[in-house]
Amino acid sequence: CLSLLVGSVCSACSTSSNKSAATSNSGTSTYASVTHSQYFLVSDSSGKKPSKGDSVSLNFAPQGKAWLLATSSTGDLSYGGSWSVNGSNMSLSFSASEFNHKVTFAFQPGQSTVKMPFQVFSTSQGSSTWSLNNIDPVQGAFAFAESYAAQSTNGASMSSIDDATAQYLAALTGASVKVSPSLSIVSQDKMAPGFSTASDVRVFEAPTFHPVSSNPDLITAIEEVAGGLILQLEGGDTVDVELFGSTMSGSAPRQIKLGPFISDPRTAIPPNRPGNGIDDPPNKTAVLFEPFENEQFMSWSATGTSLIPAPESFGNAKLVADEEKRLIDDKYSVKDLSDAKGTVPKLTDDLISGAPGLLIVDTHGMSNGDVASGERLGTKLSTSVTALDILRKKWTQRYGFPANAFEVAAVPSVVPGTLTGVVSLTPNYWKFLKSSKGVDFSKSMVFMNACLTDQTLALVDAIGAKAYFAWYEETATDVSNAVEDYIVRQLVKPTFTSEEVYYNLLRIDLTGLAAYPEDSLFQNVMPSQLQYNKHGQTGAIAGVLDAWGKSSSGQEIPYIGHGWLSPNISHQQVWFLLFAARWGSNTTNGITNLDSCMAQYWSSGTSLGGLASPFCQNANDGSAPTKQELGYATYLLDGDNSGFGGTMVPRFTLNDG
C-alpha cells in the first residue's frame, strides 16, 4: 500500500472503475505529447496529499504502458498499468490488488492540471488533482528506471533495469540499441550467478515514434553499459546517463568481529617516522574533489541480486572532516573542493599548479571512465548540451582543452523524472593535463572513488599515478565513504604503504575480523550480500575495488597477483612480519631483529626461536618465514627491494620523510 511510502496516509486498497474505456491512441503528435509528459499528484479531493519530501507521479511510456510511482525516504513503490487516448479522453487501467483502477476522463495533452476520477489515498469515491511536468527522454529514462525497479518489493537486477530503460528510450526515439561488447552487462551477469541476462527482459517492441526533423539533441544510438547508458546525439555529442549513481545495502549489514590482535596495544601505537622519504610524493598537498558531498540523490537499495530505488546522501561530511584533520596533522596542505567548489576550473587550476601527493575524486562514475564534476549544466538534455558547448569553448580558450575532454552526464535526482546535468570529465581530460600541462602523478596516489570506472583501462592509463585505487563494480555508498577514510587513516601512519592499506581492506572484507582500531569503520557498513562482483564473491571490497601501481618503466602493475599478493609467498606471513617489525616503534631496529631471526633460526626451518628468542618465536604466523617473505616485508617497510625476486608493486608512502 502507498501508506508504506507516502507519509502516514492510508492508501486506496480497493477497486474503482469506469464503464467507458478508450482503446486507441489518436495520432502520433498526441502520442508523443503524452509520452513526454509526467503528472505529479497534488492532492486527493479528501485533502490528503503526499508528505513533504515524498511524491506520487504518473509516468507514460510507449506502447500504452503506464506506471504510478510513489517515492519516499524509505524507498519507492510502483504499479504498472496501461494508458490510451481517444479523442479528448484518456483511459487508465491498473489491475494490481493494492491499486486497481479502470477509469476514463477528459484529457487534453499539454494541459497543466488534470482531474482524475479516483483518489489515491482513500477508499472513498472522489477525485485527484495532478500537475503536469514536461520531460525529455532522458528525464523520462530516470523515472522509468525507478518505476520499473519498484514494481516488485524484491526490485530488479541492474542488467534488467539497464536494458529495460534502453528499450524505453529506443521505443520513444527510434534510436538503435546495443550492448557494449567490452563492457557487457550480459558477460558481467554470467560471472555473478543470480542475474537475468539482458535478453531476458524486453519490455517494448519495435520503435513506434521517431521525430523526423533535424535536431542536434536527437538521440540516434543507445549503448548499454554497466551502470547506465551512453547516448549518441545527432549533433555529435555523447551523454552519460548514470542510472546507478550508487547503491546502499538493503540486507542486514555485516558485523566486524574483534580479531585476536585488536586488544594488543601495539596495533594502536604507530611507529616513529623513519626519516626515509624515498617513496613520499614531493608535493605534500591533498586535493579532495567531492562535488556531491552533501547532496541527496536517487540511490539503489541492494539485496542479493536485486535493486530497489531509494534516496540517499552521497557523501559523509563527518568522515571528510576527519580526513582533512588527519592530513593536516601529517603536515599536508589540504584543498577542499566539495559541493559548489567542485567545479572544473577549480580542479584544473589546483592540478596545473602541481600534481598533489594525494588526490581523492569522490563522485559519480561510469564504466567508460567518465566521472562527474560539480559543474552544473541544467535540468534538461537540451539545455545541458547547449551549456556544455559554451563551456567547452571557454575552457579551450583558457586552457587549450580538446572538446572530447568533456561530455554531458545526467546524474539522478531525488524527484522522479528530474535529472541534474553536469560536466563529465572523460579520460581525455586527464590525458591532456599530463601531456600538455605537465601534471605528473607518477609519484602520487589517486583514489578514484567513483563506481565502475576501472572497467576500462583508459582512466588508469591517462592518470598514470604511482598508486591508483578505483572501483571495478558498483559499490555501496557507506562502503566507499569508509574506504576513503580508511585509506587516509592508514597512510598517515609512518611506514604504512598504499599496498598495505589495500591488503588490510581485503583482510577486513574476507575475514570479517578487526586488527586495527580503524577497522571499526566498517562495522555495520558492509552488506552481508553484494551482487556486483566480477569474481562471484560475497565481499564488498574483494573483487570490487582494484589497485594499480605504475612502475618507473611506465608499466601498470595490478596489486592482485604481484608483490604482497604474489602466489609464491604467504600473504598472512608478510602481515605478521610487518606487525612484529613495528613492536618497538623503531622499524629500522625491527628489520634488523627480523634479519637476525632469519639468520639464526628461520632459515634452518628447524626452529622459530623458542625460549632462546621469544621475539623470533612470536614474530611470525606460526611457521618459519621464507627469505622471499621477509624480503618483501623489508621492502614495504623501508624500500629496500634486494630481498625479493618477484614483481614488486611500486611503493607509495604519504610522509615517511
mmCIF file with all atom_site columns, N, CA and C in Angstrom, residues 119-155:
data_model
loop_
_atom_site.group_PDB
_atom_site.id
_atom_site.type_symbol
_atom_site.label_atom_id
_atom_site.label_alt_id
_atom_site.label_comp_id
_atom_site.label_asym_id
_atom_site.label_entity_id
_atom_site.label_seq_id
_atom_site.pdbx_PDB_ins_code
_atom_site.Cartn_x
_atom_site.Cartn_y
_atom_site.Cartn_z
_atom_site.occupancy
_atom_site.B_iso_or_equiv
_atom_site.pdbx_formal_charge
_atom_site.auth_seq_id
_atom_site.auth_comp_id
_atom_site.auth_asym_id
_atom_site.auth_atom_id
_atom_site.pdbx_PDB_model_num
ATOM 1   N N  . GLN A 1 119 ? -9.384  8.504  -6.077  1.00 0.00 ? 119 GLN A N  1
ATOM 2   C CA . GLN A 1 119 ? -8.493  9.003  -5.041  1.00 0.00 ? 119 GLN A CA 1
ATOM 3   C C  . GLN A 1 119 ? -7.345  8.013  -4.841  1.00 0.00 ? 119 GLN A C  1
ATOM 4   N N  . VAL A 1 120 ? -6.188  8.529  -4.526  1.00 0.00 ? 120 VAL A N  1
ATOM 5   C CA . VAL A 1 120 ? -5.013  7.683  -4.321  1.00 0.00 ? 120 VAL A CA 1
ATOM 6   C C  . VAL A 1 120 ? -4.933  7.200  -2.882  1.00 0.00 ? 120 VAL A C  1
ATOM 7   N N  . PHE A 1 121 ? -5.270  8.072  -1.933  1.00 0.00 ? 121 PHE A N  1
ATOM 8   C CA . PHE A 1 121 ? -5.076  7.751  -0.518  1.00 0.00 ? 121 PHE A CA 1
ATOM 9   C C  . PHE A 1 121 ? -6.372  7.462  0.219   1.00 0.00 ? 121 PHE A C  1
ATOM 10  N N  . SER A 1 122 ? -7.398  7.082  -0.513  1.00 0.00 ? 122 SER A N  1
ATOM 11  C CA . SER A 1 122 ? -8.673  6.839  0.150   1.00 0.00 ? 122 SER A CA 1
ATOM 12  C C  . SER A 1 122 ? -9.448  5.771  -0.606  1.00 0.00 ? 122 SER A C  1
ATOM 13  N N  . THR A 1 123 ? -10.253 5.014  0.124   1.00 0.00 ? 123 THR A N  1
ATOM 14  C CA . THR A 1 123 ? -11.134 4.019  -0.492  1.00 0.00 ? 123 THR A CA 1
ATOM 15  C C  . THR A 1 123 ? -12.459 4.643  -0.912  1.00 0.00 ? 123 THR A C  1
ATOM 16  N N  . SER A 1 124 ? -12.680 5.888  -0.541  1.00 0.00 ? 124 SER A N  1
ATOM 17  C CA . SER A 1 124 ? -13.948 6.561  -0.847  1.00 0.00 ? 124 SER A CA 1
ATOM 18  C C  . SER A 1 124 ? -13.962 7.072  -2.281  1.00 0.00 ? 124 SER A C  1
ATOM 19  N N  . GLN A 1 125 ? -15.205 7.299  -2.793  1.00 0.00 ? 125 GLN A N  1
ATOM 20  C CA . GLN A 1 125 ? -15.347 7.917  -4.098  1.00 0.00 ? 125 GLN A CA 1
ATOM 21  C C  . GLN A 1 125 ? -14.771 9.323  -4.035  1.00 0.00 ? 125 GLN A C  1
ATOM 22  N N  . GLY A 1 126 ? -14.279 9.797  -5.153  1.00 0.00 ? 126 GLY A N  1
ATOM 23  C CA . GLY A 1 126 ? -13.722 11.140 -5.188  1.00 0.00 ? 126 GLY A CA 1
ATOM 24  C C  . GLY A 1 126 ? -12.811 11.292 -6.385  1.00 0.00 ? 126 GLY A C  1
ATOM 25  N N  . SER A 1 127 ? -11.975 12.281 -6.332  1.00 0.00 ? 127 SER A N  1
ATOM 26  C CA . SER A 1 127 ? -11.087 12.560 -7.458  1.00 0.00 ? 127 SER A CA 1
ATOM 27  C C  . SER A 1 127 ? -9.703  12.935 -6.932  1.00 0.00 ? 127 SER A C  1
ATOM 28  N N  . SER A 1 128 ? -8.796  13.079 -7.858  1.00 0.00 ? 128 SER A N  1
ATOM 29  C CA . SER A 1 128 ? -7.440  13.509 -7.515  1.00 0.00 ? 128 SER A CA 1
ATOM 30  C C  . SER A 1 128 ? -6.973  14.523 -8.546  1.00 0.00 ? 128 SER A C  1
ATOM 31  N N  . THR A 1 129 ? -6.176  15.478 -8.110  1.00 0.00 ? 129 THR A N  1
ATOM 32  C CA . THR A 1 129 ? -5.677  16.536 -8.980  1.00 0.00 ? 129 THR A CA 1
ATOM 33  C C  . THR A 1 129 ? -4.189  16.317 -9.231  1.00 0.00 ? 129 THR A C  1
ATOM 34  N N  . TRP A 1 130 ? -3.821  16.433 -10.506 1.00 0.00 ? 130 TRP A N  1
ATOM 35  C CA . TRP A 1 130 ? -2.446  16.147 -10.914 1.00 0.00 ? 130 TRP A CA 1
ATOM 36  C C  . TRP A 1 130 ? -1.878  17.331 -11.681 1.00 0.00 ? 130 TRP A C  1
ATOM 37  N N  . SER A 1 131 ? -0.573  17.578 -11.509 1.00 0.00 ? 131 SER A N  1
ATOM 38  C CA . SER A 1 131 ? 0.095   18.713 -12.141 1.00 0.00 ? 131 SER A CA 1
ATOM 39  C C  . SER A 1 131 ? 1.091   18.223 -13.189 1.00 0.00 ? 131 SER A C  1
ATOM 40  N N  . LEU A 1 132 ? 1.107   18.872 -14.347 1.00 0.00 ? 132 LEU A N  1
ATOM 41  C CA . LEU A 1 132 ? 1.941   18.465 -15.474 1.00 0.00 ? 132 LEU A CA 1
ATOM 42  C C  . LEU A 1 132 ? 3.412   18.808 -15.254 1.00 0.00 ? 132 LEU A C  1
ATOM 43  N N  . ASN A 1 133 ? 4.267   17.887 -15.652 1.00 0.00 ? 133 ASN A N  1
ATOM 44  C CA . ASN A 1 133 ? 5.706   18.136 -15.738 1.00 0.00 ? 133 ASN A CA 1
ATOM 45  C C  . ASN A 1 133 ? 6.173   17.617 -17.092 1.00 0.00 ? 133 ASN A C  1
ATOM 46  N N  . ASN A 1 134 ? 6.514   18.538 -18.005 1.00 0.00 ? 134 ASN A N  1
ATOM 47  C CA . ASN A 1 134 ? 7.011   18.114 -19.312 1.00 0.00 ? 134 ASN A CA 1
ATOM 48  C C  . ASN A 1 134 ? 8.434   17.584 -19.170 1.00 0.00 ? 134 ASN A C  1
ATOM 49  N N  . ILE A 1 135 ? 8.697   16.420 -19.734 1.00 0.00 ? 135 ILE A N  1
ATOM 50  C CA . ILE A 1 135 ? 10.011  15.803 -19.586 1.00 0.00 ? 135 ILE A CA 1
ATOM 51  C C  . ILE A 1 135 ? 10.589  15.449 -20.946 1.00 0.00 ? 135 ILE A C  1
ATOM 52  N N  . ASP A 1 136 ? 11.911  15.458 -21.022 1.00 0.00 ? 136 ASP A N  1
ATOM 53  C CA . ASP A 1 136 ? 12.565  14.986 -22.233 1.00 0.00 ? 136 ASP A CA 1
ATOM 54  C C  . ASP A 1 136 ? 12.893  13.504 -22.060 1.00 0.00 ? 136 ASP A C  1
ATOM 55  N N  . PRO A 1 137 ? 13.370  12.835 -23.092 1.00 0.00 ? 137 PRO A N  1
ATOM 56  C CA . PRO A 1 137 ? 13.596  11.390 -22.984 1.00 0.00 ? 137 PRO A CA 1
ATOM 57  C C  . PRO A 1 137 ? 14.528  10.972 -21.853 1.00 0.00 ? 137 PRO A C  1
ATOM 58  N N  . VAL A 1 138 ? 15.560  11.771 -21.571 1.00 0.00 ? 138 VAL A N  1
ATOM 59  C CA . VAL A 1 138 ? 16.497  11.378 -20.512 1.00 0.00 ? 138 VAL A CA 1
ATOM 60  C C  . VAL A 1 138 ? 15.843  11.517 -19.144 1.00 0.00 ? 138 VAL A C  1
ATOM 61  N N  . GLN A 1 139 ? 15.075  12.581 -18.953 1.00 0.00 ? 139 GLN A N  1
ATOM 62  C CA . GLN A 1 139 ? 14.323  12.698 -17.701 1.00 0.00 ? 139 GLN A CA 1
ATOM 63  C C  . GLN A 1 139 ? 13.365  11.522 -17.558 1.00 0.00 ? 139 GLN A C  1
ATOM 64  N N  . GLY A 1 140 ? 12.712  11.179 -18.670 1.00 0.00 ? 140 GLY A N  1
ATOM 65  C CA . GLY A 1 140 ? 11.807  10.039 -18.638 1.00 0.00 ? 140 GLY A CA 1
ATOM 66  C C  . GLY A 1 140 ? 12.520  8.740  -18.325 1.00 0.00 ? 140 GLY A C  1
ATOM 67  N N  . ALA A 1 141 ? 13.768  8.618  -18.769 1.00 0.00 ? 141 ALA A N  1
ATOM 68  C CA . ALA A 1 141 ? 14.529  7.391  -18.523 1.00 0.00 ? 141 ALA A CA 1
ATOM 69  C C  . ALA A 1 141 ? 14.751  7.172  -17.033 1.00 0.00 ? 141 ALA A C  1
ATOM 70  N N  . PHE A 1 142 ? 15.055  8.249  -16.297 1.00 0.00 ? 142 PHE A N  1
ATOM 71  C CA . PHE A 1 142 ? 15.247  8.111  -14.854 1.00 0.00 ? 142 PHE A CA 1
ATOM 72  C C  . PHE A 1 142 ? 13.945  7.694  -14.171 1.00 0.00 ? 142 PHE A C  1
ATOM 73  N N  . ALA A 1 143 ? 12.831  8.330  -14.571 1.00 0.00 ? 143 ALA A N  1
ATOM 74  C CA . ALA A 1 143 ? 11.539  7.978  -13.980 1.00 0.00 ? 143 ALA A CA 1
ATOM 75  C C  . ALA A 1 143 ? 11.169  6.543  -14.326 1.00 0.00 ? 143 ALA A C  1
ATOM 76  N N  . PHE A 1 144 ? 11.451  6.147  -15.570 1.00 0.00 ? 144 PHE A N  1
ATOM 77  C CA . PHE A 1 144 ? 11.127  4.781  -15.977 1.00 0.00 ? 144 PHE A CA 1
ATOM 78  C C  . PHE A 1 144 ? 11.949  3.767  -15.184 1.00 0.00 ? 144 PHE A C  1
ATOM 79  N N  . ALA A 1 145 ? 13.243  4.022  -15.032 1.00 0.00 ? 145 ALA A N  1
ATOM 80  C CA . ALA A 1 145 ? 14.109  3.078  -14.312 1.00 0.00 ? 145 ALA A CA 1
ATOM 81  C C  . ALA A 1 145 ? 13.613  2.861  -12.890 1.00 0.00 ? 145 ALA A C  1
ATOM 82  N N  . GLU A 1 146 ? 13.233  3.957  -12.227 1.00 0.00 ? 146 GLU A N  1
ATOM 83  C CA . GLU A 1 146 ? 12.710  3.836  -10.864 1.00 0.00 ? 146 GLU A CA 1
ATOM 84  C C  . GLU A 1 146 ? 11.395  3.062  -10.855 1.00 0.00 ? 146 GLU A C  1
ATOM 85  N N  . SER A 1 147 ? 10.510  3.397  -11.798 1.00 0.00 ? 147 SER A N  1
ATOM 86  C CA . SER A 1 147 ? 9.203   2.736  -11.853 1.00 0.00 ? 147 SER A CA 1
ATOM 87  C C  . SER A 1 147 ? 9.355   1.251  -12.128 1.00 0.00 ? 147 SER A C  1
ATOM 88  N N  . TYR A 1 148 ? 10.212  0.929  -13.063 1.00 0.00 ? 148 TYR A N  1
ATOM 89  C CA . TYR A 1 148 ? 10.405  -0.474 -13.447 1.00 0.00 ? 148 TYR A CA 1
ATOM 90  C C  . TYR A 1 148 ? 10.923  -1.289 -12.262 1.00 0.00 ? 148 TYR A C  1
ATOM 91  N N  . ALA A 1 149 ? 11.910  -0.748 -11.559 1.00 0.00 ? 149 ALA A N  1
ATOM 92  C CA . ALA A 1 149 ? 12.521  -1.496 -10.453 1.00 0.00 ? 149 ALA A CA 1
ATOM 93  C C  . ALA A 1 149 ? 11.615  -1.584 -9.242  1.00 0.00 ? 149 ALA A C  1
ATOM 94  N N  . ALA A 1 150 ? 10.776  -0.559 -9.048  1.00 0.00 ? 150 ALA A N  1
ATOM 95  C CA . ALA A 1 150 ? 9.958   -0.504 -7.831  1.00 0.00 ? 150 ALA A CA 1
ATOM 96  C C  . ALA A 1 150 ? 8.653   -1.274 -7.953  1.00 0.00 ? 150 ALA A C  1
ATOM 97  N N  . GLN A 1 151 ? 8.388   -1.916 -9.094  1.00 0.00 ? 151 GLN A N  1
ATOM 98  C CA . GLN A 1 151 ? 7.153   -2.691 -9.235  1.00 0.00 ? 151 GLN A CA 1
ATOM 99  C C  . GLN A 1 151 ? 7.096   -3.858 -8.270  1.00 0.00 ? 151 GLN A C  1
ATOM 100 N N  . SER A 1 152 ? 8.251   -4.411 -7.960  1.00 0.00 ? 152 SER A N  1
ATOM 101 C CA . SER A 1 152 ? 8.324   -5.561 -7.068  1.00 0.00 ? 152 SER A CA 1
ATOM 102 C C  . SER A 1 152 ? 9.018   -5.162 -5.784  1.00 0.00 ? 152 SER A C  1
ATOM 103 N N  . THR A 1 153 ? 8.545   -5.710 -4.676  1.00 0.00 ? 153 THR A N  1
ATOM 104 C CA . THR A 1 153 ? 9.222   -5.439 -3.402  1.00 0.00 ? 153 THR A CA 1
ATOM 105 C C  . THR A 1 153 ? 10.618  -6.032 -3.401  1.00 0.00 ? 153 THR A C  1
ATOM 106 N N  . ASN A 1 154 ? 10.886  -6.960 -4.331  1.00 0.00 ? 154 ASN A N  1
ATOM 107 C CA . ASN A 1 154 ? 12.218  -7.549 -4.447  1.00 0.00 ? 154 ASN A CA 1
ATOM 108 C C  . ASN A 1 154 ? 13.121  -6.778 -5.397  1.00 0.00 ? 154 ASN A C  1
ATOM 109 N N  . GLY A 1 155 ? 12.571  -5.769 -6.090  1.00 0.00 ? 155 GLY A N  1
ATOM 110 C CA . GLY A 1 155 ? 13.364  -4.995 -7.016  1.00 0.00 ? 155 GLY A CA 1
ATOM 111 C C  . GLY A 1 155 ? 13.685  -5.760 -8.285  1.00 0.00 ? 155 GLY A C  1
#
